[in-house]
Coordinates of C-alpha atoms in Angstrom, one line a residue:
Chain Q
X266 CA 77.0 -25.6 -20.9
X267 CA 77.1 -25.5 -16.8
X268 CA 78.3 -22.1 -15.6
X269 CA 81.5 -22.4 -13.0
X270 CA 79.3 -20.0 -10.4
X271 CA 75.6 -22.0 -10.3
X272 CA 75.2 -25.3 -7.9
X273 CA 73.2 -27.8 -9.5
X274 CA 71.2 -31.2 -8.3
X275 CA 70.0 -34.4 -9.5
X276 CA 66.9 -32.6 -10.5
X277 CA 68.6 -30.7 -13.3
X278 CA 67.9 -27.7 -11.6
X279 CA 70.2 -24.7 -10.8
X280 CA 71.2 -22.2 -8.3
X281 CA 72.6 -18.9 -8.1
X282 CA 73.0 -17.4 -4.5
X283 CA 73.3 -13.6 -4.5
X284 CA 73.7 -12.9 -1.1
X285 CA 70.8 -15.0 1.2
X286 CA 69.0 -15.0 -2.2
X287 CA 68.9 -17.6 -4.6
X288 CA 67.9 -17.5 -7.9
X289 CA 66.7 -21.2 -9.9
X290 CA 66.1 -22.9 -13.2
X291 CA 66.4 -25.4 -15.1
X292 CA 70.2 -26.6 -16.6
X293 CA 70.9 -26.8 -20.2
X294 CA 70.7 -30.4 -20.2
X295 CA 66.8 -30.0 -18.6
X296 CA 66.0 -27.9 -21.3
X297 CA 67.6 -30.1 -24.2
X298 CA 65.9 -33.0 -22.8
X299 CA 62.5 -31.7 -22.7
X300 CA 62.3 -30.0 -26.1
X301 CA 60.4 -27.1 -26.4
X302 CA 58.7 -25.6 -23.7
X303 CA 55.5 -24.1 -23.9
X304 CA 54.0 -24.1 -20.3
X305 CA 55.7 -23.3 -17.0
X306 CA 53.6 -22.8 -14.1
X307 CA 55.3 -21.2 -11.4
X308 CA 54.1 -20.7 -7.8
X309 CA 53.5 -16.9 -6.9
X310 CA 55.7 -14.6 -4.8
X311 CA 55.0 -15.2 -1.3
X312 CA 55.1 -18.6 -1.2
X313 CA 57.4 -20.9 0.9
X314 CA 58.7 -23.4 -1.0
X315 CA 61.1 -26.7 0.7
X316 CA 64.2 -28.2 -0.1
X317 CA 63.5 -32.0 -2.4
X318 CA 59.9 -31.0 -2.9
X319 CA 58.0 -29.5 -6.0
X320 CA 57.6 -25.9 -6.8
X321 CA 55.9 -26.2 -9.9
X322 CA 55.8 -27.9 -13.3
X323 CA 57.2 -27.2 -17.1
X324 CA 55.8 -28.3 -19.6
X325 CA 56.6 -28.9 -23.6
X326 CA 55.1 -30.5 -26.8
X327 CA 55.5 -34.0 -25.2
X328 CA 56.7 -33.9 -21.8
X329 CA 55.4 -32.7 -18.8
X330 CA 58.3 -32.5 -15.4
X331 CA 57.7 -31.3 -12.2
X332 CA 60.6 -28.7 -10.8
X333 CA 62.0 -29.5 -7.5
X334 CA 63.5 -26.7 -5.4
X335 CA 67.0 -27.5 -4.1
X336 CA 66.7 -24.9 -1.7
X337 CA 64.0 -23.9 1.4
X338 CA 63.1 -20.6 2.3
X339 CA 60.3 -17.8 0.7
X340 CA 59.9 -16.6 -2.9
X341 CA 60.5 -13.3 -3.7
X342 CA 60.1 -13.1 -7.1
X343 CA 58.6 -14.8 -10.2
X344 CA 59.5 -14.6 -13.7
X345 CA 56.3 -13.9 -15.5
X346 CA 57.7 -13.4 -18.2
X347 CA 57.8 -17.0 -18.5
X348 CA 53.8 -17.3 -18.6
X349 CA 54.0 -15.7 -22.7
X350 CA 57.5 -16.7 -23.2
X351 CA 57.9 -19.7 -22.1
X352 CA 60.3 -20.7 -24.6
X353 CA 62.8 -18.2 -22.9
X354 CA 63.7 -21.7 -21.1
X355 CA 65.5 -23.3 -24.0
X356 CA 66.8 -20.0 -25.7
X357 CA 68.4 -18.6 -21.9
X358 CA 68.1 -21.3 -19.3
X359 CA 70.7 -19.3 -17.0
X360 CA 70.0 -16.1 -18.0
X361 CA 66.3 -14.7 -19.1
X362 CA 65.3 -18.3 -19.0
X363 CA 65.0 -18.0 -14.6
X364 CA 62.4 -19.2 -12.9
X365 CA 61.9 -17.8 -9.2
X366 CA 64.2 -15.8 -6.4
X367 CA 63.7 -17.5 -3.3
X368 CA 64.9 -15.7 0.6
X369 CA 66.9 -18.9 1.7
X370 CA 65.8 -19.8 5.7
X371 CA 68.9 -22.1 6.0
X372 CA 72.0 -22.2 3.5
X373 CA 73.2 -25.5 5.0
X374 CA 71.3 -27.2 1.6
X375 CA 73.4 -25.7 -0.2
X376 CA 76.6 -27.7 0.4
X377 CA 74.8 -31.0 -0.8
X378 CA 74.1 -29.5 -4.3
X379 CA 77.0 -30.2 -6.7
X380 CA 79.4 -28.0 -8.8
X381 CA 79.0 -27.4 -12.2
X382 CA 82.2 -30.2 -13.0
X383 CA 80.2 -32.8 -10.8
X384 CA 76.9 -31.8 -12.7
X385 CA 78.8 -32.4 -16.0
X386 CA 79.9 -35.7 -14.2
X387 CA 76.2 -36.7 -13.3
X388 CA 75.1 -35.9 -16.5
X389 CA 77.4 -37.8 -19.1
X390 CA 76.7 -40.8 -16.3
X391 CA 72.8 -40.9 -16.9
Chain K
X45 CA 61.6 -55.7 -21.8
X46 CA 65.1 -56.1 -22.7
X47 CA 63.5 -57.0 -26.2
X48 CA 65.7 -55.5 -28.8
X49 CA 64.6 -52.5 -31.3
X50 CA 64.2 -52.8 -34.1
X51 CA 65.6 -50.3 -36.8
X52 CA 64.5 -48.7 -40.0
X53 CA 66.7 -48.6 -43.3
X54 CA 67.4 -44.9 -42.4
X55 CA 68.1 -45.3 -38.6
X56 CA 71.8 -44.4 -39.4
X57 CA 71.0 -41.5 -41.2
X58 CA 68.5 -40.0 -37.8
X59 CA 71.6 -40.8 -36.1
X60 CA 74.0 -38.6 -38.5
X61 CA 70.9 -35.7 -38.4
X62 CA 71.0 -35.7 -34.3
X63 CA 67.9 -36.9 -33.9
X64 CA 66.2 -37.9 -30.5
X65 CA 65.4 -41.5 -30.9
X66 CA 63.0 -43.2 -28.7
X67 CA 61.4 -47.2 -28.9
X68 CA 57.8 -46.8 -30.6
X69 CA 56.4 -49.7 -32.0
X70 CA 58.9 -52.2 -31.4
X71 CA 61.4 -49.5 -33.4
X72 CA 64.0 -47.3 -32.3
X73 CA 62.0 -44.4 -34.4
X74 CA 63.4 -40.3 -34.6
X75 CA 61.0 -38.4 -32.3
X76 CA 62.2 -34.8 -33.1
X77 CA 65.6 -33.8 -35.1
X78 CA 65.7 -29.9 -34.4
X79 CA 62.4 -29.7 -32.4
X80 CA 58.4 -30.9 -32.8
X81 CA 57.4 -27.0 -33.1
X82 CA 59.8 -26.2 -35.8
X83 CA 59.4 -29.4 -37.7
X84 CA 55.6 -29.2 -37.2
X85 CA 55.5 -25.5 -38.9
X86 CA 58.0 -26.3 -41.2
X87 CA 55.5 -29.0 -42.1
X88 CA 53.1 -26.9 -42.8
X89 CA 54.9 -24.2 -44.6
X90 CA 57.6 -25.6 -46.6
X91 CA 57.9 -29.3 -46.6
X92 CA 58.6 -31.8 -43.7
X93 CA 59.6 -35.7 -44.5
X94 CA 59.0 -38.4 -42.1
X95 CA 60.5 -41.1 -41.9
X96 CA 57.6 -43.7 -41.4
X97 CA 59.1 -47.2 -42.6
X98 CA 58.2 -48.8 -39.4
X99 CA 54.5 -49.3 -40.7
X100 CA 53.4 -52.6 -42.1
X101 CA 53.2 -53.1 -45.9
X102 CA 51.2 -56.4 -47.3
X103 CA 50.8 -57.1 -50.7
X104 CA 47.2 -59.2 -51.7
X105 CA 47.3 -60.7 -55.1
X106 CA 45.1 -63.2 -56.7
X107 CA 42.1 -64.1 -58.6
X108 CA 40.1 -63.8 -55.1
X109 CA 42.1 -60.8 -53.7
X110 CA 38.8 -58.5 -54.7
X111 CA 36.7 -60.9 -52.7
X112 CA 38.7 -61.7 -50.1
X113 CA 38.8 -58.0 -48.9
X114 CA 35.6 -56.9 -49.5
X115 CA 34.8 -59.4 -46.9
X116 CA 37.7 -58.4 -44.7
X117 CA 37.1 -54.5 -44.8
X118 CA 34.6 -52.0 -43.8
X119 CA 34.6 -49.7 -46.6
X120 CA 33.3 -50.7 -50.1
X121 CA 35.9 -51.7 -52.4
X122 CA 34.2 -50.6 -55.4
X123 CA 34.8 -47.5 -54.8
X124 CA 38.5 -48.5 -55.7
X125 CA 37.9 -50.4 -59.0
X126 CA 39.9 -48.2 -60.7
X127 CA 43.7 -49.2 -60.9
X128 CA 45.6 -47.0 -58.8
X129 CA 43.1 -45.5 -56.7
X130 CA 43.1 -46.3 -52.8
X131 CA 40.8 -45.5 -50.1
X132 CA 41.1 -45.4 -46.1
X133 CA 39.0 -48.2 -44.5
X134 CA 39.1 -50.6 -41.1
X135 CA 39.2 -54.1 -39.9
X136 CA 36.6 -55.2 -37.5
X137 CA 36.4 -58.6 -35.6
X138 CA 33.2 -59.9 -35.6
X139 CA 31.5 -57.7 -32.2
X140 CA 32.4 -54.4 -34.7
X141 CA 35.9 -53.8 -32.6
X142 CA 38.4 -51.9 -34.5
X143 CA 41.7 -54.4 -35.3
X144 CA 43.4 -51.8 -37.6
X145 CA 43.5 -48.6 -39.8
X146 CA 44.5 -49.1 -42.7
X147 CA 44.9 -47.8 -46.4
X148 CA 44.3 -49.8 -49.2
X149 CA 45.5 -49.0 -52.6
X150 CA 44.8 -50.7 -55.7
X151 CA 48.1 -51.4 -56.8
X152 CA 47.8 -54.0 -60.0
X153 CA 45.3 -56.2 -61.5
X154 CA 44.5 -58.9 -59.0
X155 CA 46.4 -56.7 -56.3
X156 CA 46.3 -54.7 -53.3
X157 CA 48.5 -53.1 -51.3
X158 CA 48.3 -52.5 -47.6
X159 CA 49.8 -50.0 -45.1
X160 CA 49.0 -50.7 -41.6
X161 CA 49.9 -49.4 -37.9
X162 CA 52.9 -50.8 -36.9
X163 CA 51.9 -51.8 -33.7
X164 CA 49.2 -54.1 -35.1
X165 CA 51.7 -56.0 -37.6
X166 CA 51.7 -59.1 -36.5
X167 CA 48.0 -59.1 -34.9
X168 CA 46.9 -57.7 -38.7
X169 CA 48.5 -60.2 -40.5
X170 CA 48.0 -63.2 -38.6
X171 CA 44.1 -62.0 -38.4
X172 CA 44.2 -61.9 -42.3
X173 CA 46.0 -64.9 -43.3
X174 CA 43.3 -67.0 -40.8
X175 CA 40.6 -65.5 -43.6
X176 CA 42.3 -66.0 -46.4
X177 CA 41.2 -68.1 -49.0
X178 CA 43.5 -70.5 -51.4
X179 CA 43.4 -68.2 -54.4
X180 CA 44.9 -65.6 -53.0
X181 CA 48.5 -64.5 -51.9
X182 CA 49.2 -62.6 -48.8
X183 CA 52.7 -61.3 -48.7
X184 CA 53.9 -59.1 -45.7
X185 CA 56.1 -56.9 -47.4
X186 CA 57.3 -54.7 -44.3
X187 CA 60.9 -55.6 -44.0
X188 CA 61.9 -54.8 -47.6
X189 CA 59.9 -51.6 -47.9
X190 CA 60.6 -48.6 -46.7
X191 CA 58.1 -45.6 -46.1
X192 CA 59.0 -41.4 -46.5
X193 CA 56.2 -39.0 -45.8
X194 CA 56.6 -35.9 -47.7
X195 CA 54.4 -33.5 -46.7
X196 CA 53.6 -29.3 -47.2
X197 CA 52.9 -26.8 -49.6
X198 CA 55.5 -27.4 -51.6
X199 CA 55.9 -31.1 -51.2
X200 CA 54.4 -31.4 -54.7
X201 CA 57.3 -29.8 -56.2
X202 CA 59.7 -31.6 -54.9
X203 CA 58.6 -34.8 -56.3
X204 CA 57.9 -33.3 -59.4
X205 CA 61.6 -31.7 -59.5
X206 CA 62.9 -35.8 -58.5
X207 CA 60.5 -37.3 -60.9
X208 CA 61.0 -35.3 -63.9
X209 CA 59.1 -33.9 -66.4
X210 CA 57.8 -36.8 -68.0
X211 CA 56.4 -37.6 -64.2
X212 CA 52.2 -36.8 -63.6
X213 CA 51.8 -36.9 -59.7
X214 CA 48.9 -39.5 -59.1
X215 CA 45.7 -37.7 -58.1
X216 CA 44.6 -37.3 -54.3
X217 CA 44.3 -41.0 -52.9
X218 CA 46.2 -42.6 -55.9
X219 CA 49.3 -43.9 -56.3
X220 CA 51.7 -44.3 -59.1
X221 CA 55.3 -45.6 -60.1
X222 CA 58.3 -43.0 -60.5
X223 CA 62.0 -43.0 -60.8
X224 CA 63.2 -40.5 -58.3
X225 CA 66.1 -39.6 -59.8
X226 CA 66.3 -42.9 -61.1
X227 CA 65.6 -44.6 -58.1
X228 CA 62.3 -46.6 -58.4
X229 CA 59.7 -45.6 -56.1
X230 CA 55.7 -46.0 -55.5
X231 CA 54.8 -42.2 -55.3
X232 CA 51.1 -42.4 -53.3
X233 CA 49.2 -39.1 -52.9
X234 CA 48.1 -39.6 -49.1
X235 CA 49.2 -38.7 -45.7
X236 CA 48.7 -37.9 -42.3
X237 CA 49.4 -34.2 -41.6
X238 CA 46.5 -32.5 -43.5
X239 CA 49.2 -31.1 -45.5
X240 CA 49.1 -31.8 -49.7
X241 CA 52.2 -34.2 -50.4
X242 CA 52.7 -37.9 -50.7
X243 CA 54.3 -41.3 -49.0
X244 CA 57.2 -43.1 -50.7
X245 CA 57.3 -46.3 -51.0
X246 CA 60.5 -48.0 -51.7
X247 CA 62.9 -50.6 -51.3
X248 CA 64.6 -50.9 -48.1
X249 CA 68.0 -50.8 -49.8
X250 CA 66.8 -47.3 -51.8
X251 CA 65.5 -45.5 -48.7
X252 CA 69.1 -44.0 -47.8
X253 CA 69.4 -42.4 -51.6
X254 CA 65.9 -41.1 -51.7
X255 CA 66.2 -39.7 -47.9
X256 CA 69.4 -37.7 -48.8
X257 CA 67.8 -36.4 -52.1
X258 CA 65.1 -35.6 -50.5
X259 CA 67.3 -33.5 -47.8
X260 CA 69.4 -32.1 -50.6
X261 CA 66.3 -29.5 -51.2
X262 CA 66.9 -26.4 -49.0
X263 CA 62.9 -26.3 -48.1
X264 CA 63.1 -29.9 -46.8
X265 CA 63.0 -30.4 -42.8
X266 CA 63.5 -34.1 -41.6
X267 CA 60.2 -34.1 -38.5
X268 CA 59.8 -36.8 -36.2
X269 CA 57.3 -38.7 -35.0
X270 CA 56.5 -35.8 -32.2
X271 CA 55.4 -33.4 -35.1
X272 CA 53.9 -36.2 -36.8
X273 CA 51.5 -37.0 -33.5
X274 CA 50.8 -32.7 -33.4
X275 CA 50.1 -32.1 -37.2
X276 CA 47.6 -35.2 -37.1
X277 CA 45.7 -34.1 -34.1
X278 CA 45.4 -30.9 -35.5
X279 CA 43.4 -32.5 -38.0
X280 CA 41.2 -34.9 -35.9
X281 CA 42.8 -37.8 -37.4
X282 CA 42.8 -40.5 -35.2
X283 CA 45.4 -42.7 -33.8
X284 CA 45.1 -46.1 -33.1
X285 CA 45.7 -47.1 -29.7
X286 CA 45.1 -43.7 -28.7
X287 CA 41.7 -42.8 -30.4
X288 CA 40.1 -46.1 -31.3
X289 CA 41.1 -50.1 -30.3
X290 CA 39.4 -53.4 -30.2
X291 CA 37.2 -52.3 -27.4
X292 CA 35.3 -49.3 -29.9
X293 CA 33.4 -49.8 -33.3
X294 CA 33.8 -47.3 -35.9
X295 CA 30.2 -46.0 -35.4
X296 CA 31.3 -44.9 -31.9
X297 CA 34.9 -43.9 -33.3
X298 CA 33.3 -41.3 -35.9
X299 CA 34.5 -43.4 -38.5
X300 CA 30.8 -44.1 -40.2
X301 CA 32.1 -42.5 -42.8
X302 CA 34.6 -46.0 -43.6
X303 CA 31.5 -48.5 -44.0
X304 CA 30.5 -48.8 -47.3
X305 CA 26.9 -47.5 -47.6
X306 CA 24.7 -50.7 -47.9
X307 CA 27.6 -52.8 -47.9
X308 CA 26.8 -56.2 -46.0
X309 CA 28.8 -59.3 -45.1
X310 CA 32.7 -58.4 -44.3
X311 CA 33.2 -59.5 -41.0
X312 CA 31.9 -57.4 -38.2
X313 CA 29.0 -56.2 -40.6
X314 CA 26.1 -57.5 -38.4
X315 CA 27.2 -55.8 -35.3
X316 CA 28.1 -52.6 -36.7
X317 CA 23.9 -52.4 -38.4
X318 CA 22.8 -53.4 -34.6
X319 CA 25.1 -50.3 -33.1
X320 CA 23.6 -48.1 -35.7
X321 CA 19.9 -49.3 -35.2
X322 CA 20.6 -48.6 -31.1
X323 CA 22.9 -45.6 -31.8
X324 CA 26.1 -45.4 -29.7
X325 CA 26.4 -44.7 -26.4
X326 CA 29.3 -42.9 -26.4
X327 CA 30.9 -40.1 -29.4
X328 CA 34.6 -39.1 -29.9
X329 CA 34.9 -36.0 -29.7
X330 CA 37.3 -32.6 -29.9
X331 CA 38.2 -30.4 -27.5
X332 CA 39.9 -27.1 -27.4
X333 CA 41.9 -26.0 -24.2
X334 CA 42.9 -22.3 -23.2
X335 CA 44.6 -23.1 -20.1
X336 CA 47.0 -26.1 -20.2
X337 CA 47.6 -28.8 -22.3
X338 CA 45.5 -32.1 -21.8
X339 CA 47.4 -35.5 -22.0
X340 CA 46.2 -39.4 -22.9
X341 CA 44.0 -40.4 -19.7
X342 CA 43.6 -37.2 -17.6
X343 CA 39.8 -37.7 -16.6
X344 CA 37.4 -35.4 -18.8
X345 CA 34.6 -34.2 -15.8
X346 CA 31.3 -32.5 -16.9
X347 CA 29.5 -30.9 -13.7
X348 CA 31.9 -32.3 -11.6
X349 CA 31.4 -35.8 -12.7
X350 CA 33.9 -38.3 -14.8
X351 CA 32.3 -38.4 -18.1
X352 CA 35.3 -39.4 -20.2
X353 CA 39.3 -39.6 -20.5
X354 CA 41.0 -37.6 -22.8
X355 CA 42.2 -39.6 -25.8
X356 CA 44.8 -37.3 -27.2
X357 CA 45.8 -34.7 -26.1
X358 CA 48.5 -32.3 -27.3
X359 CA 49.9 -28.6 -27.5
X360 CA 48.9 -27.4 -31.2
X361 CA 51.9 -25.6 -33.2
X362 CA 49.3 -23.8 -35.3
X363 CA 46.6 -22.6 -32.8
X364 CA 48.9 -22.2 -29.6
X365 CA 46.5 -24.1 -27.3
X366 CA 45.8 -27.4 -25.7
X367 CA 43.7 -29.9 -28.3
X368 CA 42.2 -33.0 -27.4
X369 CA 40.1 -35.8 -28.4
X370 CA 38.0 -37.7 -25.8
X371 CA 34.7 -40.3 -25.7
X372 CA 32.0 -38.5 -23.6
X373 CA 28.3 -39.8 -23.8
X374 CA 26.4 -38.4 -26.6
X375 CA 24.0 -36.4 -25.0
X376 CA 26.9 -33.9 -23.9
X377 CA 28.6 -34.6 -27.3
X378 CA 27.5 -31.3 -29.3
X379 CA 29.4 -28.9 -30.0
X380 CA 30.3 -26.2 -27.4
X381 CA 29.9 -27.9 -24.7
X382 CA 31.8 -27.2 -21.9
X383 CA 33.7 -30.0 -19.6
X384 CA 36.4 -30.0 -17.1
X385 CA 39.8 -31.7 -18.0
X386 CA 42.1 -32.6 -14.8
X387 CA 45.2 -31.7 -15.8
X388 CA 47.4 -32.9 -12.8
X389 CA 46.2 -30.9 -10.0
X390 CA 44.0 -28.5 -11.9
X391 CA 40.7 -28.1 -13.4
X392 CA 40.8 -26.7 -17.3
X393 CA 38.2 -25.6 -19.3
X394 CA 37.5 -27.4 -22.3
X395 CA 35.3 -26.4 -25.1
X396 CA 33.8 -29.5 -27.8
X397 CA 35.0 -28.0 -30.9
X398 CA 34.4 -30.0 -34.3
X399 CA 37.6 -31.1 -35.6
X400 CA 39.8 -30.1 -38.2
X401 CA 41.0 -27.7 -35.0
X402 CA 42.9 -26.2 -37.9
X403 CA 41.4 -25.2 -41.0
X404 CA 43.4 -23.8 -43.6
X405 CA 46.1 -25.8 -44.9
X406 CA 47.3 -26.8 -48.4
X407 CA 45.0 -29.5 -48.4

């Protein structure tokens, strides 16, 4: 359900750092929560995007959620894919299912984001 | 707040099926089971069944039940003389605002049976026992009765299958008694998907066996009330609170079509003529959206001025794009017209398109 390597946040978003890149998307929980997902609109590469603040939105049958990014720093990719496939979200959340690659500017954020037994944690709480 | 849910005969059973259950209505109601896209398609492929007991059920019987409604209700109830038959029609206070939705079906001699919106239970009944005369009975019938949509191509057989042989499924708009495998049911041959099927009516205590046989068919999905709210806006149907309220008349609503043609005197009669003479002001319409998917309230522009809100608003299953109903004045009512709806921080094109949005179903 929360893969041991990704950080997560109250946001139900996660992170993968490769490097001083980090890759985001939504958890497993997100996904399950929002039912099928038929919209995701995504900033474009290029863009700078801050820690706690919105990114973009996703969107499914009922439900529309903002995605905050638990990281700062500049986005170096952008899974289009997403924009005809958005259902990728709830099939591949961690995998195919990604959402952007951002260049962090500062990885201090990333020791407030929790680990994937803390997520679990957070989760069962809510 | 803090007021307690109320549950349907088969909440256990949404429980046992995983469902998502969310408070509608005053009722802790299934909004999805596997997913509103797959139950809405399986809907309209195979069969979908809804479990819809949270709707009101009175029962009007009496010498002066005829009468009584005729007087109550926009549509002509003529036009349901014949035992069995049922018709969709309105309740109007006296200034021609909408109080309910509701179908009518002439259940028995001398008697009527009601299904109304949940949320207007109480303000139905209480509105129609203040005009009820001493002849007749006004029962509300809602806690014993339980309500299964069963809707789709191949609802039809299904029933038939329960019902046996001996069993003739009651005409579009009719209802009729059946023993579904034994169990005693109303079988009625409406519903609000724009699929072929029909609504069960039962007793509370039978919904559990008639939900499992139901299930027991491999082409049966169980669909919330998320695929419900997609298949119906698919078809233009309207939703109270959403499309119409106290505040619209049915001219305005589109709903013309529910007034008896040269009926007179049921309550709200006289304003509805002077709406008509004038002509309304304002026109539901549909809209089709490309690019995003337009929600209750976002603001419908139209050369960059507020015209409208958006009524409903939904992603459609069947067509893959954003479908909406909103009131805009009538002069910019016509079909392909183009507006502006603000979804969040974005301006999307939208398109007046006639409803049904979809076409071609088994109905």
């Amino acid at each position: 359900m929360y893969p041991k390597d990704l950080k997560y946040d109250k946001e139900h978003e996660w992170v993968r750092v490769e490097g001083d890149i980090a890759v985001m998307g939504i958890t497993q929980f997100a996904q399950d929560q929002l039912g099928e997902v038929v919209y995701v609109d995504l900033p474009a590469a290029g863009d700078e995007v801050v820690a706690g603040e919105t990114f973009g939105e996703i969107e499914s049958v009922k439900s529309v959620s903002e995605l905050f990014s638990p990281v700062s720093g500049e986005i170096v990719a952008v899974n289009d894919a997403l924009d005809d496939t958005p259902e990728t979200v709830n099939a591949s959340p961690y995998n195919d299912g990604w959402m952007i690659k951002v260049k962090l500017s500062d990885t201090s954020g990333l020791d407030g984001l929790m680990s994937a037994e803390d997520y679990e944690a957070f989760v069962n709480e809510a | 707040m803090g007021q307690k849910l109320e549950h349907t005969p088969l909440h256990a059973e949404h429980e046992v099926l995983g469902a998502r259950l969310v408070p509608y209505a005053g009722y802790e109601m299934p909004v999805q089971y596997s997913g509103i896209i797959d139950e809405h398609r399986a809907t309209r492929s195979s069969v979908g069944i809804f479990d819809v007991s949270h709707m009101a059920e009175f029962r009007v019987f009496g010498l002066g039940a005829f009468d009584f409604l005729q007087g109550l209700l926009t549509n002509d109830l003529h036009r349901i003389d014949d035992l069995s038959a049922a018709q969709y029609t309105l309740m109007c206070d006296e200034s021609g605002g909408i109080i309910d939705d509701l179908i009518v079906y002439h259940s028995g001699d001398l008697e009527y049976l009601i299904i109304a919106n949940a949320a207007n239970h109480e303000t139905d009944f209480e509105w129609m026992k203040s005009h009820c005369p001493t002849d007749v009975e006004l029962a509300d019938e809602s806690e014993r009765t339980a309500l299964i949509a069963v809707q789709g191509p191949n609802a039809l057989e299904v029933i038939r299958d329960l019902a046996g042989p001996e069993f003739e499924v009651p005409d579009r708009f009719h209802i009729g008694a059946a023993g579904l495998d034994g169990v005693p049911a109303l079988i009625a041959r409406t519903g609000y998907t724009g699929e072929d099927g029909v609504e069960i009516l039962c007793h509370a205590d039978n919904a559990i066996a008639i939900w499992r046989l139901l299930l027991s068919f491999e082409c049966v999905t169980p669909c919330g009330l998320g695929a419900r709210d997609t298949l119906r806006l698919e078809m233009g149907y309207h939703l109270y609170g959403n499309d119409m309220d106290r505040s619209v008349d049915p001219v305005t609503a589109g709903l013309g079509w529910t007034i008896g043609k040269d009926k007179t005197g049921f309550v709200g009669a006289e304003a509805i003529v002077r709406i008509r003479e004038v002509g309304p002001s304002r026109k539901l319409v549909g809209l089709t959206v490309e690019d995003g998917i337009p929600r209750h309230g976002c603001s419908v522009l139209h050369d960059g001025t507020e015209v409208g809100k958006v009524a409903s608003g939904t992603f459609s299953p069947t067509l893959e794009i954003g479908i909406a109903t909103a009131y805009v004045p009538v002069d910019v009512a016509t079909e392909g017209t183009e507006f502006e709806i603000a979804i969040r921080k974005k301006l999307a094109r939208a398109i007046v398109t006639r409803p049904p949005f979809v076409k071609k179903t088994s109905l």
